[in-house]
Backbone atoms as SQL, in Angstrom:
CREATE TABLE atoms (id INTEGER PRIMARY KEY, chain TEXT, resi INTEGER, resn TEXT, atom TEXT, x REAL, y REAL, z REAL);
INSERT INTO atoms VALUES
  (1, 'A', 1, 'MET', 'N', 0.500, 16.125, 4.971),
  (2, 'A', 1, 'MET', 'CA', 0.457, 15.141, 4.238),
  (3, 'A', 1, 'MET', 'C', -0.179, 16.213, 2.723),
  (4, 'A', 2, 'ASN', 'N', 1.076, 15.967, 2.026),
  (5, 'A', 2, 'ASN', 'CA', 0.097, 16.371, 0.699),
  (6, 'A', 2, 'ASN', 'C', -0.611, 15.334, 0.383),
  (7, 'A', 3, 'ASN', 'N', -1.808, 16.295, -0.067),
  (8, 'A', 3, 'ASN', 'CA', -2.468, 15.343, -0.500),
  (9, 'A', 3, 'ASN', 'C', -2.747, 14.799, -2.259),
  (10, 'A', 4, 'GLN', 'N', -1.598, 16.197, -2.974),
  (11, 'A', 4, 'GLN', 'CA', -1.110, 15.604, -4.204),
  (12, 'A', 4, 'GLN', 'C', -0.423, 14.139, -4.973),
  (13, 'A', 5, 'VAL', 'N', 0.681, 13.650, -3.964),
  (14, 'A', 5, 'VAL', 'CA', 1.442, 12.790, -3.468),
  (15, 'A', 5, 'VAL', 'C', 0.443, 12.255, -3.500),
  (16, 'A', 6, 'LEU', 'N', -0.219, 11.954, -2.571),
  (17, 'A', 6, 'LEU', 'CA', -1.506, 10.656, -2.153),
  (18, 'A', 6, 'LEU', 'C', -2.272, 10.538, -3.605),
  (19, 'A', 7, 'GLU', 'N', -2.700, 11.067, -4.390),
  (20, 'A', 7, 'GLU', 'CA', -3.598, 10.838, -5.131),
  (21, 'A', 7, 'GLU', 'C', -2.416, 10.370, -6.298),
  (22, 'A', 8, 'THR', 'N', -1.582, 10.985, -6.765),
  (23, 'A', 8, 'THR', 'CA', -0.973, 10.053, -7.472),
  (24, 'A', 8, 'THR', 'C', -0.500, 8.718, -7.115),
  (25, 'A', 9, 'ILE', 'N', 0.057, 8.536, -5.852),
  (26, 'A', 9, 'ILE', 'CA', 0.420, 6.595, -5.840),
  (27, 'A', 9, 'ILE', 'C', -1.083, 6.122, -5.648),
  (28, 'A', 10, 'LYS', 'N', -2.333, 7.221, -5.395),
  (29, 'A', 10, 'LYS', 'CA', -3.809, 5.533, -6.301),
  (30, 'A', 10, 'LYS', 'C', -3.761, 5.716, -7.152),
  (31, 'A', 11, 'ALA', 'N', -2.900, 6.638, -8.838),
  (32, 'A', 11, 'ALA', 'CA', -2.991, 6.829, -9.301),
  (33, 'A', 11, 'ALA', 'C', -2.609, 5.232, -9.922),
  (34, 'A', 12, 'LYS', 'N', -0.812, 5.588, -9.025),
  (35, 'A', 12, 'LYS', 'CA', -0.178, 4.808, -9.682),
  (36, 'A', 12, 'LYS', 'C', -0.207, 3.095, -9.266),
  (37, 'A', 13, 'VAL', 'N', -1.079, 2.656, -8.061),
  (38, 'A', 13, 'VAL', 'CA', -0.993, 1.437, -7.789),
  (39, 'A', 13, 'VAL', 'C', -1.106, 0.687, -8.840),
  (40, 'A', 14, 'CYS', 'N', 0.044, -1.031, -9.247),
  (41, 'A', 14, 'CYS', 'CA', -0.265, -0.973, -9.939),
  (42, 'A', 14, 'CYS', 'C', 0.521, -2.505, -9.071),
  (43, 'A', 15, 'TYR', 'N', -0.923, -3.902, -9.478),
  (44, 'A', 15, 'TYR', 'CA', -0.872, -4.753, -8.720),
  (45, 'A', 15, 'TYR', 'C', -0.204, -5.847, -10.309),
  (46, 'A', 16, 'THR', 'N', 0.138, -6.821, -9.663),
  (47, 'A', 16, 'THR', 'CA', 0.878, -8.005, -10.866),
  (48, 'A', 16, 'THR', 'C', 0.733, -8.983, -9.399),
  (49, 'A', 17, 'LEU', 'N', 1.041, -10.421, -10.289),
  (50, 'A', 17, 'LEU', 'CA', 1.113, -11.815, -9.498),
  (51, 'A', 17, 'LEU', 'C', 2.219, -11.280, -8.421),
  (52, 'A', 18, 'LEU', 'N', 2.630, -10.996, -8.767),
  (53, 'A', 18, 'LEU', 'CA', 4.810, -10.917, -7.867),
  (54, 'A', 18, 'LEU', 'C', 3.844, -10.658, -6.507),
  (55, 'A', 19, 'VAL', 'N', 2.859, -8.741, -6.448),
  (56, 'A', 19, 'VAL', 'CA', 2.700, -8.108, -5.795),
  (57, 'A', 19, 'VAL', 'C', 2.077, -8.917, -5.221),
  (58, 'A', 20, 'PHE', 'N', 1.019, -10.035, -5.105),
  (59, 'A', 20, 'PHE', 'CA', -0.045, -10.415, -4.584),
  (60, 'A', 20, 'PHE', 'C', -0.066, -11.847, -3.442),
  (61, 'A', 21, 'GLU', 'N', 1.384, -12.302, -4.952),
  (62, 'A', 21, 'GLU', 'CA', 2.483, -13.552, -4.165),
  (63, 'A', 21, 'GLU', 'C', 3.120, -13.097, -2.758),
  (64, 'A', 22, 'ARG', 'N', 3.752, -11.901, -2.601),
  (65, 'A', 22, 'ARG', 'CA', 4.176, -11.527, -1.902),
  (66, 'A', 22, 'ARG', 'C', 3.627, -10.976, 0.124),
  (67, 'A', 23, 'VAL', 'N', 2.598, -10.282, -0.839),
  (68, 'A', 23, 'VAL', 'CA', 1.810, -10.053, -0.091),
  (69, 'A', 23, 'VAL', 'C', 0.951, -11.298, 1.135),
  (70, 'A', 24, 'ASN', 'N', 0.412, -12.280, 0.087),
  (71, 'A', 24, 'ASN', 'CA', -0.037, -13.519, 0.961),
  (72, 'A', 24, 'ASN', 'C', 1.332, -13.055, 2.129),
  (73, 'A', 25, 'LYS', 'N', 2.647, -14.276, 1.272),
  (74, 'A', 25, 'LYS', 'CA', 2.997, -14.663, 2.182),
  (75, 'A', 25, 'LYS', 'C', 3.923, -13.431, 3.617),
  (76, 'A', 26, 'LYS', 'N', 3.759, -12.164, 3.324),
  (77, 'A', 26, 'LYS', 'CA', 4.445, -11.741, 4.446),
  (78, 'A', 26, 'LYS', 'C', 2.596, -11.686, 5.454),
  (79, 'A', 27, 'LEU', 'N', 1.894, -11.614, 5.267),
  (80, 'A', 27, 'LEU', 'CA', 0.500, -12.123, 5.965),
  (81, 'A', 27, 'LEU', 'C', 0.019, -13.289, 6.913),
  (82, 'A', 28, 'GLY', 'N', 0.779, -14.518, 5.874),
  (83, 'A', 28, 'GLY', 'CA', -0.004, -15.993, 5.525),
  (84, 'A', 28, 'GLY', 'C', -1.008, -15.906, 5.210),
  (85, 'A', 29, 'LEU', 'N', -0.842, -15.831, 3.814),
  (86, 'A', 29, 'LEU', 'CA', -2.602, -15.819, 4.056),
  (87, 'A', 29, 'LEU', 'C', -2.873, -16.501, 2.258),
  (88, 'A', 30, 'ASN', 'N', -3.855, -17.103, 2.214),
  (89, 'A', 30, 'ASN', 'CA', -3.714, -17.445, 0.587),
  (90, 'A', 30, 'ASN', 'C', -4.718, -17.252, 0.453),
  (91, 'A', 31, 'GLN', 'N', -4.600, -15.785, -0.075),
  (92, 'A', 31, 'GLN', 'CA', -6.165, -15.146, -0.989),
  (93, 'A', 31, 'GLN', 'C', -6.114, -14.699, -2.143),
  (94, 'A', 32, 'ASP', 'N', -6.991, -14.859, -1.894),
  (95, 'A', 32, 'ASP', 'CA', -6.991, -13.815, -4.295),
  (96, 'A', 32, 'ASP', 'C', -7.146, -12.433, -4.104),
  (97, 'A', 33, 'ALA', 'N', -6.977, -11.842, -5.567),
  (98, 'A', 33, 'ALA', 'CA', -6.844, -10.229, -5.822),
  (99, 'A', 33, 'ALA', 'C', -7.773, -9.825, -5.036),
  (100, 'A', 34, 'GLU', 'N', -8.977, -9.596, -5.036),
  (101, 'A', 34, 'GLU', 'CA', -9.346, -9.040, -4.744),
  (102, 'A', 34, 'GLU', 'C', -9.782, -8.112, -3.830),
  (103, 'A', 35, 'PRO', 'N', -9.189, -9.513, -2.594),
  (104, 'A', 35, 'PRO', 'CA', -8.926, -8.616, -1.108),
  (105, 'A', 35, 'PRO', 'C', -7.778, -7.781, -0.973),
  (106, 'A', 36, 'THR', 'N', -7.101, -8.510, -1.287),
  (107, 'A', 36, 'THR', 'CA', -6.131, -7.751, -1.188),
  (108, 'A', 36, 'THR', 'C', -6.048, -6.144, -2.580),
  (109, 'A', 37, 'LYS', 'N', -7.038, -5.790, -3.050),
  (110, 'A', 37, 'LYS', 'CA', -6.254, -4.704, -3.442),
  (111, 'A', 37, 'LYS', 'C', -7.583, -3.958, -3.406),
  (112, 'A', 38, 'THR', 'N', -8.720, -5.068, -1.960),
  (113, 'A', 38, 'THR', 'CA', -9.752, -3.756, -1.260),
  (114, 'A', 38, 'THR', 'C', -9.335, -3.458, 0.066),
  (115, 'A', 39, 'MET', 'N', -7.724, -5.155, 0.162),
  (116, 'A', 39, 'MET', 'CA', -7.136, -3.963, 1.128),
  (117, 'A', 39, 'MET', 'C', -6.099, -2.672, 1.720),
  (118, 'A', 40, 'VAL', 'N', -5.675, -3.088, -0.018),
  (119, 'A', 40, 'VAL', 'CA', -4.752, -1.330, -0.053),
  (120, 'A', 40, 'VAL', 'C', -5.217, -0.543, -0.059),
  (121, 'A', 41, 'ASN', 'N', -6.659, -0.837, -1.065),
  (122, 'A', 41, 'ASN', 'CA', -8.061, 0.913, -0.923),
  (123, 'A', 41, 'ASN', 'C', -8.615, 1.491, 0.078),
  (124, 'A', 42, 'ASN', 'N', -8.381, 0.038, 1.622),
  (125, 'A', 42, 'ASN', 'CA', -8.627, 0.770, 2.685),
  (126, 'A', 42, 'ASN', 'C', -7.338, 1.292, 3.889),
  (127, 'A', 43, 'VAL', 'N', -6.096, 1.211, 3.277),
  (128, 'A', 43, 'VAL', 'CA', -5.420, 1.297, 3.551),
  (129, 'A', 43, 'VAL', 'C', -5.038, 2.859, 3.241),
  (130, 'A', 44, 'LEU', 'N', -5.287, 3.037, 1.926),
  (131, 'A', 44, 'LEU', 'CA', -4.905, 4.540, 1.006),
  (132, 'A', 44, 'LEU', 'C', -5.990, 5.429, 1.677),
  (133, 'A', 45, 'ALA', 'N', -6.834, 4.862, 2.086),
  (134, 'A', 45, 'ALA', 'CA', -7.639, 5.603, 2.452),
  (135, 'A', 45, 'ALA', 'C', -8.762, 6.080, 3.723),
  (136, 'A', 46, 'ASN', 'N', -7.040, 5.314, 4.456),
  (137, 'A', 46, 'ASN', 'CA', -7.115, 5.441, 6.330),
  (138, 'A', 46, 'ASN', 'C', -5.818, 5.911, 6.366),
  (139, 'A', 47, 'LEU', 'N', -4.549, 6.506, 5.387),
  (140, 'A', 47, 'LEU', 'CA', -3.180, 6.532, 5.929),
  (141, 'A', 47, 'LEU', 'C', -2.835, 7.702, 6.674),
  (142, 'A', 48, 'ASP', 'N', -1.734, 8.092, 7.465),
  (143, 'A', 48, 'ASP', 'CA', -1.751, 8.533, 8.733),
  (144, 'A', 48, 'ASP', 'C', -0.664, 9.136, 8.341),
  (145, 'A', 49, 'ASP', 'N', 0.207, 8.530, 7.938),
  (146, 'A', 49, 'ASP', 'CA', 1.807, 9.180, 6.616),
  (147, 'A', 49, 'ASP', 'C', 2.255, 8.628, 5.919),
  (148, 'A', 50, 'ILE', 'N', 3.244, 9.573, 5.070),
  (149, 'A', 50, 'ILE', 'CA', 3.946, 9.275, 3.486),
  (150, 'A', 50, 'ILE', 'C', 5.300, 9.927, 4.234),
  (151, 'A', 51, 'ASP', 'N', 5.816, 9.047, 3.767),
  (152, 'A', 51, 'ASP', 'CA', 6.900, 9.897, 3.309),
  (153, 'A', 51, 'ASP', 'C', 8.412, 8.813, 2.555),
  (154, 'A', 52, 'ARG', 'N', 8.741, 9.993, 1.743),
  (155, 'A', 52, 'ARG', 'CA', 9.843, 9.756, 0.323),
  (156, 'A', 52, 'ARG', 'C', 11.387, 9.079, 1.208),
  (157, 'A', 53, 'TRP', 'N', 11.426, 7.292, 0.237),
  (158, 'A', 53, 'TRP', 'CA', 12.670, 7.720, 0.360),
  (159, 'A', 53, 'TRP', 'C', 13.528, 6.963, -0.730),
  (160, 'A', 54, 'GLY', 'N', 15.249, 7.891, -0.755),
  (161, 'A', 54, 'GLY', 'CA', 15.096, 7.772, -2.507),
  (162, 'A', 54, 'GLY', 'C', 13.828, 7.510, -3.301),
  (163, 'A', 55, 'LYS', 'N', 14.262, 6.867, -4.222),
  (164, 'A', 55, 'LYS', 'CA', 12.838, 6.572, -4.974),
  (165, 'A', 55, 'LYS', 'C', 11.397, 6.113, -4.583),
  (166, 'A', 56, 'ASN', 'N', 11.782, 4.900, -3.324),
  (167, 'A', 56, 'ASN', 'CA', 9.767, 4.248, -3.406),
  (168, 'A', 56, 'ASN', 'C', 8.893, 5.822, -1.728),
  (169, 'A', 57, 'TYR', 'N', 8.130, 5.514, -2.431),
  (170, 'A', 57, 'TYR', 'CA', 7.154, 5.990, -0.762),
  (171, 'A', 57, 'TYR', 'C', 7.113, 5.511, -0.422),
  (172, 'A', 58, 'TYR', 'N', 6.767, 5.542, 1.692),
  (173, 'A', 58, 'TYR', 'CA', 6.128, 4.812, 1.878),
  (174, 'A', 58, 'TYR', 'C', 4.771, 5.302, 3.003),
  (175, 'A', 59, 'VAL', 'N', 3.508, 4.848, 2.822),
  (176, 'A', 59, 'VAL', 'CA', 2.378, 4.781, 3.596),
  (177, 'A', 59, 'VAL', 'C', 2.122, 4.130, 4.873),
  (178, 'A', 60, 'ARG', 'N', 1.854, 4.928, 5.788),
  (179, 'A', 60, 'ARG', 'CA', 1.862, 3.848, 6.679),
  (180, 'A', 60, 'ARG', 'C', 0.696, 4.000, 7.501),
  (181, 'A', 61, 'SER', 'N', -0.799, 3.164, 7.347),
  (182, 'A', 61, 'SER', 'CA', -1.639, 2.976, 8.545),
  (183, 'A', 61, 'SER', 'C', -1.710, 2.947, 9.876),
  (184, 'A', 62, 'ARG', 'N', -2.090, 3.498, 11.365),
  (185, 'A', 62, 'ARG', 'CA', -1.282, 3.194, 12.312),
  (186, 'A', 62, 'ARG', 'C', -2.360, 2.226, 12.527),
  (187, 'A', 63, 'GLN', 'N', -4.391, 2.658, 12.414),
  (188, 'A', 63, 'GLN', 'CA', -5.330, 1.974, 12.053),
  (189, 'A', 63, 'GLN', 'C', -4.512, 0.099, 12.075),
  (190, 'A', 64, 'HIS', 'N', -4.483, -0.032, 10.595),
  (191, 'A', 64, 'HIS', 'CA', -4.254, -0.916, 9.736),
  (192, 'A', 64, 'HIS', 'C', -2.697, -1.645, 10.336),
  (193, 'A', 65, 'GLN', 'N', -2.349, -0.710, 11.311),
  (194, 'A', 65, 'GLN', 'CA', -0.880, -1.558, 11.755),
  (195, 'A', 65, 'GLN', 'C', -0.069, -1.712, 10.189),
  (196, 'A', 66, 'VAL', 'N', 0.326, -0.838, 9.310),
  (197, 'A', 66, 'VAL', 'CA', 0.321, -2.012, 7.990),
  (198, 'A', 66, 'VAL', 'C', 1.170, -0.829, 7.291),
  (199, 'A', 67, 'GLU', 'N', 2.607, -0.853, 6.763),
  (200, 'A', 67, 'GLU', 'CA', 3.317, -0.080, 5.984),
  (201, 'A', 67, 'GLU', 'C', 3.583, -0.302, 4.873),
  (202, 'A', 68, 'LEU', 'N', 3.124, 0.785, 3.697),
  (203, 'A', 68, 'LEU', 'CA', 2.776, -0.093, 1.811),
  (204, 'A', 68, 'LEU', 'C', 4.211, 0.527, 1.342),
  (205, 'A', 69, 'THR', 'N', 4.636, 0.617, 0.791),
  (206, 'A', 69, 'THR', 'CA', 5.976, 0.417, -0.206),
  (207, 'A', 69, 'THR', 'C', 5.787, 0.674, -1.375);
């Protein structure tokens, strides 16, 4: 895994209202912004794989059973 890519991803994580709405909808939650930010940071801290397809990066964590785009 390329640490430089991971650091760039961490630096460019963008949170908008739409992001929070999508996370809540996909996970069937109704949580505020802070728990979502914490969850994303935890995934980025414990990830297993990063792939790039086209312009998107896909970050996977088996521990959290999640894939972030």
